[in-house]
CSV table of C-alpha atoms and ligand atoms in Angstrom, one decimal:
chain,number,residue,atom,x,y,z
A,1,MET,CA,18.8,-4.0,-24.1
A,2,SER,CA,22.5,-3.1,-24.4
A,3,SER,CA,23.8,0.2,-23.0
A,4,ASP,CA,24.2,1.4,-26.6
A,5,GLU,CA,20.6,0.5,-27.5
A,6,LEU,CA,19.4,2.2,-24.3
A,7,ALA,CA,21.3,5.4,-25.1
A,8,ALA,CA,19.9,5.3,-28.7
A,9,VAL,CA,16.3,5.0,-27.4
A,10,PHE,CA,16.7,7.9,-24.9
A,11,ASN,CA,18.5,10.1,-27.4
A,12,ALA,CA,15.8,9.5,-30.1
A,13,GLY,CA,13.1,10.3,-27.5
A,14,ALA,CA,14.8,13.3,-26.0
A,15,ALA,CA,12.2,15.8,-27.1
A,16,GLU,CA,9.3,13.8,-25.7
A,17,PHE,CA,11.3,12.9,-22.6
A,18,THR,CA,11.9,16.6,-21.9
A,19,TRP,CA,8.2,17.4,-22.5
A,20,LEU,CA,7.3,14.8,-19.8
A,21,THR,CA,9.6,16.4,-17.2
A,22,PRO,CA,7.1,18.8,-15.5
A,23,GLN,CA,4.5,16.1,-15.0
A,24,ILE,CA,6.5,12.9,-14.5
A,25,TRP,CA,10.3,13.0,-14.0
A,26,GLY,CA,10.4,16.5,-12.3
A,27,PRO,CA,8.1,15.8,-9.3
A,28,ALA,CA,10.0,12.6,-8.5
A,29,GLY,CA,13.4,14.2,-8.9
A,30,GLN,CA,12.4,17.1,-6.6
A,31,ALA,CA,10.9,14.7,-4.0
A,32,LEU,CA,14.1,12.6,-4.0
A,33,THR,CA,16.3,15.6,-3.6
A,34,PHE,CA,14.2,16.9,-0.7
A,35,GLN,CA,14.2,13.5,1.1
A,36,LEU,CA,18.0,13.2,0.8
A,37,ARG,CA,18.2,16.4,3.0
A,38,LEU,CA,21.3,17.6,1.2
A,39,ARG,CA,23.3,20.3,2.8
A,40,PRO,CA,25.4,23.2,1.4
A,41,GLY,CA,28.8,21.9,0.4
A,42,ASP,CA,27.7,18.3,-0.2
A,43,ALA,CA,29.2,16.3,-3.1
A,44,VAL,CA,26.5,14.3,-4.9
A,45,LEU,CA,26.7,11.6,-7.6
A,46,ASP,CA,23.5,11.3,-9.7
A,47,VAL,CA,23.5,8.2,-11.9
A,48,CYS,CA,21.2,7.7,-14.9
A,49,CYS,CA,20.6,11.5,-14.5
A,50,GLY,CA,18.8,12.1,-17.8
A,51,ALA,CA,18.2,15.8,-18.2
A,52,GLY,CA,18.7,16.4,-14.5
A,53,ALA,CA,15.3,15.9,-12.9
A,54,SER,CA,17.0,15.1,-9.6
A,55,ALA,CA,20.5,16.4,-10.3
A,56,LEU,CA,19.5,20.0,-11.0
A,57,PRO,CA,17.5,20.4,-7.7
A,58,ALA,CA,20.5,18.7,-6.0
A,59,ALA,CA,22.8,21.3,-7.4
A,60,ALA,CA,20.6,24.1,-6.1
A,61,ALA,CA,20.4,22.3,-2.7
A,62,VAL,CA,24.2,21.9,-2.2
A,63,GLY,CA,24.9,25.5,-3.3
A,64,PRO,CA,28.1,27.0,-4.7
A,65,ASP,CA,30.4,25.1,-2.3
A,66,GLY,CA,28.9,21.8,-3.3
A,67,LEU,CA,29.2,19.7,-6.5
A,68,VAL,CA,27.0,17.3,-8.5
A,69,HIS,CA,28.3,14.8,-10.9
A,70,ALA,CA,25.4,13.9,-13.2
A,71,VAL,CA,26.1,10.8,-15.2
A,72,ASP,CA,24.2,9.4,-18.1
A,73,LEU,CA,24.7,7.6,-21.5
A,74,ALA,CA,22.3,9.7,-23.5
A,75,ASP,CA,24.1,12.7,-25.0
A,76,ASP,CA,20.9,14.5,-26.0
A,77,LEU,CA,19.5,14.4,-22.5
A,78,LEU,CA,22.9,15.5,-21.0
A,79,GLU,CA,22.9,18.4,-23.4
A,80,GLU,CA,19.4,19.4,-22.3
A,81,GLY,CA,20.6,19.2,-18.7
A,82,ARG,CA,23.5,21.5,-19.5
A,83,LEU,CA,21.2,24.0,-21.0
A,84,LEU,CA,18.9,24.0,-18.0
A,85,ALA,CA,21.9,24.3,-15.6
A,86,SER,CA,23.1,27.3,-17.7
A,87,ASP,CA,19.6,28.9,-17.7
A,88,ARG,CA,19.7,28.6,-13.9
A,89,ALA,CA,23.3,29.8,-13.7
A,90,LEU,CA,24.2,26.6,-11.8
A,91,GLN,CA,28.0,26.2,-12.0
A,92,ASN,CA,28.4,23.4,-9.6
A,93,ILE,CA,27.0,20.6,-11.7
A,94,ASP,CA,28.8,18.6,-14.4
A,95,PHE,CA,26.7,16.5,-16.8
A,96,VAL,CA,29.0,13.7,-17.9
A,97,HIS,CA,28.7,11.1,-20.6
A,98,ALA,CA,29.6,7.9,-18.8
A,99,ASP,CA,28.4,4.4,-18.0
A,100,ALA,CA,27.3,4.4,-14.4
A,101,THR,CA,28.7,0.8,-14.1
A,102,GLU,CA,32.2,2.2,-14.7
A,103,TRP,CA,32.1,5.5,-12.9
A,104,GLU,CA,35.2,6.5,-11.0
A,105,PRO,CA,35.0,9.7,-8.9
A,106,PRO,CA,37.4,12.4,-10.1
A,107,SER,CA,39.9,14.1,-7.6
A,108,THR,CA,37.4,16.9,-6.8
A,109,VAL,CA,35.5,14.4,-4.7
A,110,PRO,CA,36.6,14.2,-1.0
A,111,GLU,CA,38.7,11.1,-0.3
A,112,ALA,CA,36.0,9.7,2.1
A,113,GLY,CA,33.6,9.7,-0.8
A,114,TYR,CA,30.4,11.4,-2.0
A,115,ASP,CA,27.9,12.7,0.6
A,116,ALA,CA,25.1,11.3,-1.5
A,117,LEU,CA,24.2,9.0,-4.3
A,118,ALA,CA,21.0,9.6,-6.2
A,119,SER,CA,19.2,7.9,-9.0
A,120,SER,CA,15.6,8.6,-10.1
A,121,TYR,CA,14.0,5.9,-12.3
A,122,GLY,CA,17.5,4.7,-13.1
A,123,VAL,CA,18.9,1.8,-11.2
A,124,PHE,CA,16.6,-0.8,-12.8
A,125,PHE,CA,18.3,-0.1,-16.1
A,126,LEU,CA,21.7,-1.0,-14.8
A,127,PRO,CA,23.1,-4.3,-15.9
A,128,HIS,CA,23.8,-6.6,-12.9
A,129,MET,CA,21.8,-4.0,-10.8
A,130,ASP,CA,22.7,-5.2,-7.4
A,131,GLU,CA,26.4,-5.5,-8.1
A,132,THR,CA,26.5,-2.1,-9.8
A,133,VAL,CA,24.6,-0.4,-7.1
A,134,ASN,CA,26.8,-2.0,-4.4
A,135,ARG,CA,29.8,-0.6,-6.2
A,136,LEU,CA,28.2,2.9,-6.4
A,137,VAL,CA,27.2,2.8,-2.7
A,138,ASN,CA,30.8,2.2,-1.9
A,139,LEU,CA,31.6,5.5,-3.4
A,140,VAL,CA,29.6,7.2,-0.6
A,141,ARG,CA,31.2,8.1,2.7
A,142,PRO,CA,30.0,6.4,5.9
A,143,GLY,CA,27.1,8.5,7.1
A,144,GLY,CA,26.3,9.7,3.6
A,145,LYS,CA,23.0,9.0,1.9
A,146,VAL,CA,21.7,6.9,-0.9
A,147,GLY,CA,18.4,7.7,-2.6
A,148,VAL,CA,16.4,6.1,-5.4
A,149,THR,CA,13.0,6.4,-7.0
A,150,SER,CA,11.2,3.6,-8.7
A,151,TRP,CA,7.7,2.7,-9.9
A,152,ARG,CA,5.3,1.4,-7.2
A,153,ARG,CA,3.8,-2.0,-7.8
A,154,GLY,CA,0.9,-1.7,-10.2
A,155,ALA,CA,2.0,1.6,-11.6
A,156,LEU,CA,1.5,1.9,-15.3
A,157,GLU,CA,0.5,-1.8,-15.4
A,158,ASP,CA,-2.8,-1.5,-17.4
A,159,TYR,CA,-1.2,1.3,-19.6
A,160,ALA,CA,1.8,-0.9,-20.5
A,161,GLY,CA,-0.4,-3.9,-21.0
A,162,ALA,CA,-2.5,-2.0,-23.6
A,163,TYR,CA,0.7,-0.8,-25.3
A,164,PHE,CA,2.3,-4.2,-25.6
A,165,ASP,CA,-1.0,-5.7,-26.8
A,166,ALA,CA,-1.1,-3.0,-29.5
A,167,VAL,CA,2.4,-3.8,-30.5
A,168,GLY,CA,1.7,-7.5,-30.6
A,169,ARG,CA,-1.1,-7.0,-33.0
A,170,HIS,CA,1.1,-5.2,-35.5
A,171,VAL,CA,4.5,-6.8,-35.1
A,172,PRO,CA,4.7,-10.4,-36.1
A,173,GLY,CA,6.5,-12.5,-33.6
A,174,PHE,CA,6.5,-9.7,-31.0
A,175,ASP,CA,6.4,-11.2,-27.5
A,176,VAL,CA,6.8,-9.3,-24.3
A,177,GLY,CA,7.7,-12.7,-23.0
A,178,ALA,CA,6.5,-14.4,-19.9
A,179,ARG,CA,9.1,-12.9,-17.8
A,180,ASP,CA,10.0,-14.6,-14.6
A,181,LYS,CA,9.2,-12.0,-12.0
A,182,ARG,CA,12.1,-13.2,-9.9
A,183,ASP,CA,14.4,-11.9,-12.7
A,184,ASP,CA,12.7,-8.6,-13.0
A,185,PRO,CA,14.8,-5.9,-11.2
A,186,LEU,CA,11.6,-3.8,-10.6
A,187,GLU,CA,10.3,-6.5,-8.3
A,188,LYS,CA,13.0,-5.6,-5.8
A,189,LEU,CA,12.0,-2.0,-5.8
A,190,ASN,CA,8.2,-1.8,-6.2
A,191,THR,CA,7.0,-2.3,-2.6
A,192,ALA,CA,8.2,-0.5,0.5
A,193,GLY,CA,9.2,-3.8,2.1
A,194,ALA,CA,11.2,-5.1,-0.9
A,195,LEU,CA,12.9,-1.7,-1.4
A,196,SER,CA,13.8,-1.4,2.2
A,197,ALA,CA,15.3,-4.9,2.3
A,198,TRP,CA,17.2,-4.2,-1.0
A,199,LEU,CA,18.7,-0.9,0.4
A,200,THR,CA,19.8,-2.4,3.7
A,201,GLY,CA,21.5,-5.2,1.8
A,202,PHE,CA,24.1,-2.7,0.7
A,203,GLY,CA,25.0,-1.9,4.3
A,204,THR,CA,22.6,1.0,4.8
A,205,SER,CA,20.1,1.8,7.6
A,206,ALA,CA,17.5,4.4,8.6
A,207,VAL,CA,15.6,3.7,5.4
A,208,GLU,CA,12.8,6.2,4.7
A,209,ILE,CA,10.3,5.4,2.0
A,210,ASN,CA,7.5,7.7,0.9
A,211,GLU,CA,5.0,7.2,-1.9
A,212,LEU,CA,4.7,9.9,-4.4
A,213,SER,CA,1.1,9.7,-5.7
A,214,ASN,CA,0.8,10.9,-9.3
A,215,TRP,CA,-2.3,10.2,-11.4
A,216,LEU,CA,-2.5,11.9,-14.7
A,217,PRO,CA,-5.3,12.0,-17.3
A,218,ALA,CA,-4.6,9.5,-20.0
A,219,THR,CA,-5.0,12.0,-22.9
A,220,PRO,CA,-3.8,10.7,-26.2
A,221,GLU,CA,-0.9,13.2,-26.1
A,222,LEU,CA,0.3,12.1,-22.7
A,223,ALA,CA,-0.2,8.3,-23.3
A,224,TRP,CA,1.7,8.4,-26.6
A,225,GLY,CA,4.2,10.9,-25.4
A,226,LEU,CA,5.1,8.5,-22.6
A,227,VAL,CA,5.8,5.8,-25.1
A,228,LEU,CA,8.0,8.0,-27.2
A,229,GLY,CA,9.8,9.6,-24.2
A,230,SER,CA,10.5,6.4,-22.3
A,231,VAL,CA,12.2,3.1,-22.8
A,232,LEU,CA,8.9,1.8,-24.4
A,233,ARG,CA,10.1,3.6,-27.5
A,234,GLY,CA,12.6,0.8,-28.0
A,235,THR,CA,9.8,-1.5,-29.2
A,236,LEU,CA,9.3,0.8,-32.2
A,237,ALA,CA,12.9,0.8,-33.4
A,238,GLY,CA,13.2,-0.1,-37.0
A,239,LEU,CA,9.5,-0.2,-37.7
A,240,ALA,CA,8.0,1.5,-40.8
A,241,PRO,CA,6.2,4.8,-40.1
A,242,GLY,CA,2.9,3.2,-41.2
A,243,THR,CA,3.3,0.4,-38.6
A,244,VAL,CA,4.1,2.9,-35.8
A,245,GLU,CA,1.0,4.9,-36.7
A,246,ALA,CA,-1.1,1.7,-36.7
A,247,ILE,CA,0.3,0.8,-33.3
A,248,ARG,CA,-0.4,4.3,-32.0
A,249,LEU,CA,-4.1,4.2,-33.1
A,250,GLU,CA,-4.6,0.6,-31.8
A,251,PHE,CA,-3.0,1.6,-28.5
A,252,LEU,CA,-5.2,4.6,-28.0
A,253,GLU,CA,-8.3,2.6,-29.0
A,254,LEU,CA,-7.4,-0.1,-26.4
A,255,LEU,CA,-7.1,2.6,-23.7
A,256,THR,CA,-10.6,3.7,-24.5
A,257,GLU,CA,-11.9,0.1,-24.8
A,258,ARG,CA,-10.4,-0.7,-21.4
A,259,ASP,CA,-11.6,2.4,-19.7
A,260,ILE,CA,-8.1,3.5,-18.9
A,261,GLU,CA,-8.7,7.2,-18.3
A,262,THR,CA,-5.9,7.8,-15.8
A,263,LEU,CA,-2.3,6.9,-15.8
A,264,ASP,CA,-1.0,5.6,-12.4
A,265,LEU,CA,2.5,6.9,-12.0
A,266,GLY,CA,2.8,6.0,-8.4
A,267,THR,CA,6.4,6.1,-7.3
A,268,LEU,CA,8.4,5.1,-4.3
A,269,VAL,CA,11.0,7.5,-3.1
A,270,ALA,CA,13.5,5.8,-0.9
A,271,THR,CA,16.5,7.1,1.0
A,272,ALA,CA,18.9,5.4,3.5
A,273,VAL,CA,22.1,6.2,5.4
A,274,VAL,CA,25.3,4.4,4.5
A,275,ASP,CA,26.8,2.6,7.5
A,276,ARG,CA,30.1,1.3,6.3
B,1,SAM,C1,13.9,7.0,-17.2
B,1,SAM,S1,15.4,7.8,-17.5
B,1,SAM,C2,15.5,8.7,-16.0
B,1,SAM,C3,16.3,10.0,-16.1
B,1,SAM,C4,16.4,10.9,-14.9
B,1,SAM,N1,16.9,10.3,-13.7
B,1,SAM,C5,15.0,11.4,-14.6
B,1,SAM,O1,14.4,11.0,-13.6
B,1,SAM,O2,14.5,12.3,-15.4
B,1,SAM,C6,16.7,6.6,-17.3
B,1,SAM,C7,18.0,7.1,-17.7
B,1,SAM,O3,19.0,6.1,-17.4
B,1,SAM,C8,20.1,6.2,-18.4
B,1,SAM,N2,20.9,5.0,-18.3
B,1,SAM,C9,20.6,3.7,-18.5
B,1,SAM,N3,21.6,2.9,-18.3
B,1,SAM,C10,22.6,3.7,-17.9
B,1,SAM,C11,24.0,3.4,-17.6
B,1,SAM,N4,24.5,2.2,-17.6
B,1,SAM,N5,24.8,4.5,-17.2
B,1,SAM,C12,24.3,5.7,-17.2
B,1,SAM,N6,23.0,6.0,-17.6
B,1,SAM,C13,22.2,5.0,-17.9
B,1,SAM,C14,19.3,6.4,-19.7
B,1,SAM,O4,20.2,6.9,-20.7
B,1,SAM,C15,18.2,7.4,-19.2
B,1,SAM,O5,18.6,8.7,-19.4
C-alpha cells in the first residue's frame, strides 16, 4: 500500500481508531513510554504517532521543558491528537503531518539529536523498514533511547484469518497471497529474539523486551471495530455497501463457527540504548 493509500485508510477509520484507543493503542503507548524511562526536558520523536497513544504520555513524561514531535500521515488522527493535547493543556507536543521516511528535525532539537525515538505499532508500515528506521535511529543522540511496539507472533492470527476468509468469499479474485514470511516486516519484530537482533542491528544495546498481554472479548462491536479502525479497512475500499455488510456478517459468523471468543492482542514492547 502506498503512503497515500495508508493515510486514506487511517483517515477514513479515524472514528473507529479513536474508539479502540482505550483498549488497544492506549495500553501499548503507555507501556512504551514507561519503558523508555523518559526524563523531564527530554526531546522525543514519535513516528507513526496516530492520535498520540505513545506521544501524549511522552509529552506528560518530559514535562514543560521537554518536547515531542509526533509525526504521522493521517490528518484526521493528527487532529484528534491535537484535541487531546489541548484537553490536557500539553503545550510541549507538536502533531505534524509528515512522512516519517523524510523527517528532518527542526532547529528546536538539540544538535546531538533526540533523546528518544518512539513508534507504537508503526515501524512495520514504513517502506524499506530497516533503512528508514536506521535513518531515524541516527537522529537520536548517543546514549538516547529507541522504543517500538509490535504484535507478538500469533497475535490476531485466527482473527485475521477469519476476516480474510470472509473477504475472499465476497470479493472475486481477492487473495491475501501466499506471502513469503521472509519478506514480512512483522517477522523481524514478533519474537523477543528477532526483535532484539533487529534493534541491535542499528547500533543499539541494553535491549529490554516485555510482553504486554492483552486479551479482549471478541464481541461483534470490537471485532468489526478493529477492522474499520485498522489497516484491515483497506481491503474494503471501493466495495459496495451491500458487499461490506455481507463481509461483516460472514466474518462474525466465522468467528462463532471457529470458536474465536477472545482477541489475542499480545504485544512486544521493546526499548534499547543507542550506542553510536
Ligand atoms: C496502527 S497506527 C498506530 C498509531 C499510534 N502509534 C498508536 O499506537 O495509536 C499506524 C500509523 O502509522 C501511520 N503511518 C504509516 N506510514 C507512515 C509514514 N510513512 N509516515 C508517518 N506515518 C505513517 C499511519 O497513518 C497510522 O496512523
